[in-house]
Amino acid sequence: MTGLFISELERTFKRRKTAAVLAVYAGLLAFIWFFLFRMGGTSFFDADHDVKIDSLNSAPLFLRELSFVITFIIIPMFVADSFNGEYTSGAFRMVLIRPHHRVKLFFVKWAVQCLLVFLILCITWVVGTCVGKLAMPHVNETTFLGGHTLGTLGALLYSLKFYGICFCIFIAIISIASIMSVLMPNSILSYVATIGALIGSVYVSDKLSFFFSVTDSVFHELSSSNSEFLVNLLFPILIISLIINLFVWKKKEWVG
C-alpha cells in the first residue's frame, strides 16, 4: 500500500500540468496579497457583508478569494488527470498488470488527491496568516459573520475550523470529480462533467449551494449556533459518493 501511494505521488508530481497549476496558484497567492493590500484591506464574508481584514481574520478571508479556483480549476483538473488521463494515455494499464487490488488503487489515487488539496490549504493558511501579521492592522480581537467577537486564540481556532470544514467539502468535490472521471471517455469531458455537476447541484437543492460557494457557506455555518451541516449533509454525501466510486471503479473495463 505504501509503495502504491509513493508511486502515485511520483506520477502526480512528474506531470507538467501539476507543476504548472501549482505555479499559477502560487502566483495567485501573491496577487491576492497585493490586491487586498492595495484595496485597503477589504474583503467579504459573503455578497452582503464586507469586512476589514486584520491580523486575526486574514486566513479565512484569504481562502475566500481563492476557493473558486480550487473548486472549479485545481480539483477537477488534478482528478481528471489522475483518474482519466492515465487511462486514456494507456499509462494506467501498466499499473493494472501488477497484482494490485482495484480497491487499493482507487483509495491510493483518492488519498493522493486529498493530500494535494490539504497541502494547498496549508500553504494558503500560512500565507494568509503571515499577510495578516505583517501587512494588516494588528488587533487583539476581531468579529466574524454573525457578530462573533473573538480574541487571538478564538480567532485561531475559528480559522482552523473554517479550513477544516472547507477541506471536508473539497474531499466531497474530489469524490464527485472522480466519479465523473471514471465515467467519461476523456479528460476534457471529465472536467466539463465535474463543473456541470457542481453547478447543477445548486438547482437540485439550495442546501447543496456549498459546492458552488464553499467559503460563503462555511462562514454562514460557523455563524449558526446549532448547525449540524457536517453530520446531516456533507458526510452522507461523501459516503454515498465513495460507494458509487467503488462500484463504478470495479465495473470499469480499464484494459479493454
CSV table of N, CA and C in Angstrom, one decimal, residues 19-33 62 66 69 74 120 123-124 127:
chain,number,residue,atom,x,y,z
A,19,ALA,N,2.8,20.8,-12.0
A,19,ALA,CA,3.7,21.8,-11.7
A,19,ALA,C,3.2,23.2,-12.2
A,20,ALA,N,2.6,23.2,-13.4
A,20,ALA,CA,2.1,24.4,-13.9
A,20,ALA,C,0.9,25.0,-13.1
A,21,VAL,N,0.0,24.2,-12.7
A,21,VAL,CA,-1.1,24.6,-11.9
A,21,VAL,C,-0.7,25.1,-10.5
A,22,LEU,N,0.3,24.4,-9.9
A,22,LEU,CA,0.8,24.9,-8.6
A,22,LEU,C,1.5,26.2,-8.7
A,23,ALA,N,2.2,26.4,-9.8
A,23,ALA,CA,3.0,27.6,-10.0
A,23,ALA,C,2.0,28.8,-10.2
A,24,VAL,N,0.9,28.5,-11.0
A,24,VAL,CA,-0.1,29.5,-11.2
A,24,VAL,C,-0.8,29.9,-9.8
A,25,TYR,N,-1.0,28.9,-9.0
A,25,TYR,CA,-1.7,29.1,-7.7
A,25,TYR,C,-0.8,29.9,-6.8
A,26,ALA,N,0.5,29.7,-6.9
A,26,ALA,CA,1.5,30.5,-6.1
A,26,ALA,C,1.4,31.9,-6.6
A,27,GLY,N,1.3,32.1,-7.9
A,27,GLY,CA,1.2,33.5,-8.4
A,27,GLY,C,-0.1,34.1,-7.9
A,28,LEU,N,-1.2,33.4,-7.9
A,28,LEU,CA,-2.4,33.9,-7.4
A,28,LEU,C,-2.3,34.3,-5.9
A,29,LEU,N,-1.6,33.5,-5.1
A,29,LEU,CA,-1.4,33.9,-3.7
A,29,LEU,C,-0.7,35.3,-3.6
A,30,ALA,N,0.3,35.5,-4.4
A,30,ALA,CA,1.0,36.7,-4.4
A,30,ALA,C,0.1,37.9,-4.9
A,31,PHE,N,-0.7,37.6,-5.9
A,31,PHE,CA,-1.6,38.6,-6.5
A,31,PHE,C,-2.7,39.0,-5.5
A,32,ILE,N,-3.3,38.0,-4.8
A,32,ILE,CA,-4.3,38.3,-3.8
A,32,ILE,C,-3.7,39.1,-2.7
A,33,TRP,N,-2.5,38.8,-2.2
A,33,TRP,CA,-1.8,39.5,-1.2
A,33,TRP,C,-1.7,41.0,-1.6
A,62,PHE,N,-8.5,35.1,3.1
A,62,PHE,CA,-7.6,34.8,2.0
A,62,PHE,C,-8.1,33.6,1.2
A,66,LEU,N,-9.7,32.6,-3.0
A,66,LEU,CA,-9.1,31.5,-3.8
A,66,LEU,C,-9.9,30.2,-3.9
A,69,VAL,N,-11.1,29.1,-7.4
A,69,VAL,CA,-10.0,28.4,-8.2
A,69,VAL,C,-9.8,27.0,-7.8
A,74,ILE,N,-8.5,23.7,-10.0
A,74,ILE,CA,-7.5,22.8,-9.5
A,74,ILE,C,-8.0,21.3,-9.3
A,120,ILE,N,-2.3,22.4,-0.4
A,120,ILE,CA,-2.6,23.7,-0.9
A,120,ILE,C,-3.3,24.5,0.2
A,123,ILE,N,-0.7,25.7,2.7
A,123,ILE,CA,0.1,26.9,2.2
A,123,ILE,C,-0.7,28.1,2.2
A,124,THR,N,-2.0,28.0,1.8
A,124,THR,CA,-2.9,29.2,1.8
A,124,THR,C,-3.1,29.7,3.3
A,127,VAL,N,0.2,31.5,4.3
A,127,VAL,CA,0.4,32.8,3.7
A,127,VAL,C,-0.6,33.8,4.2
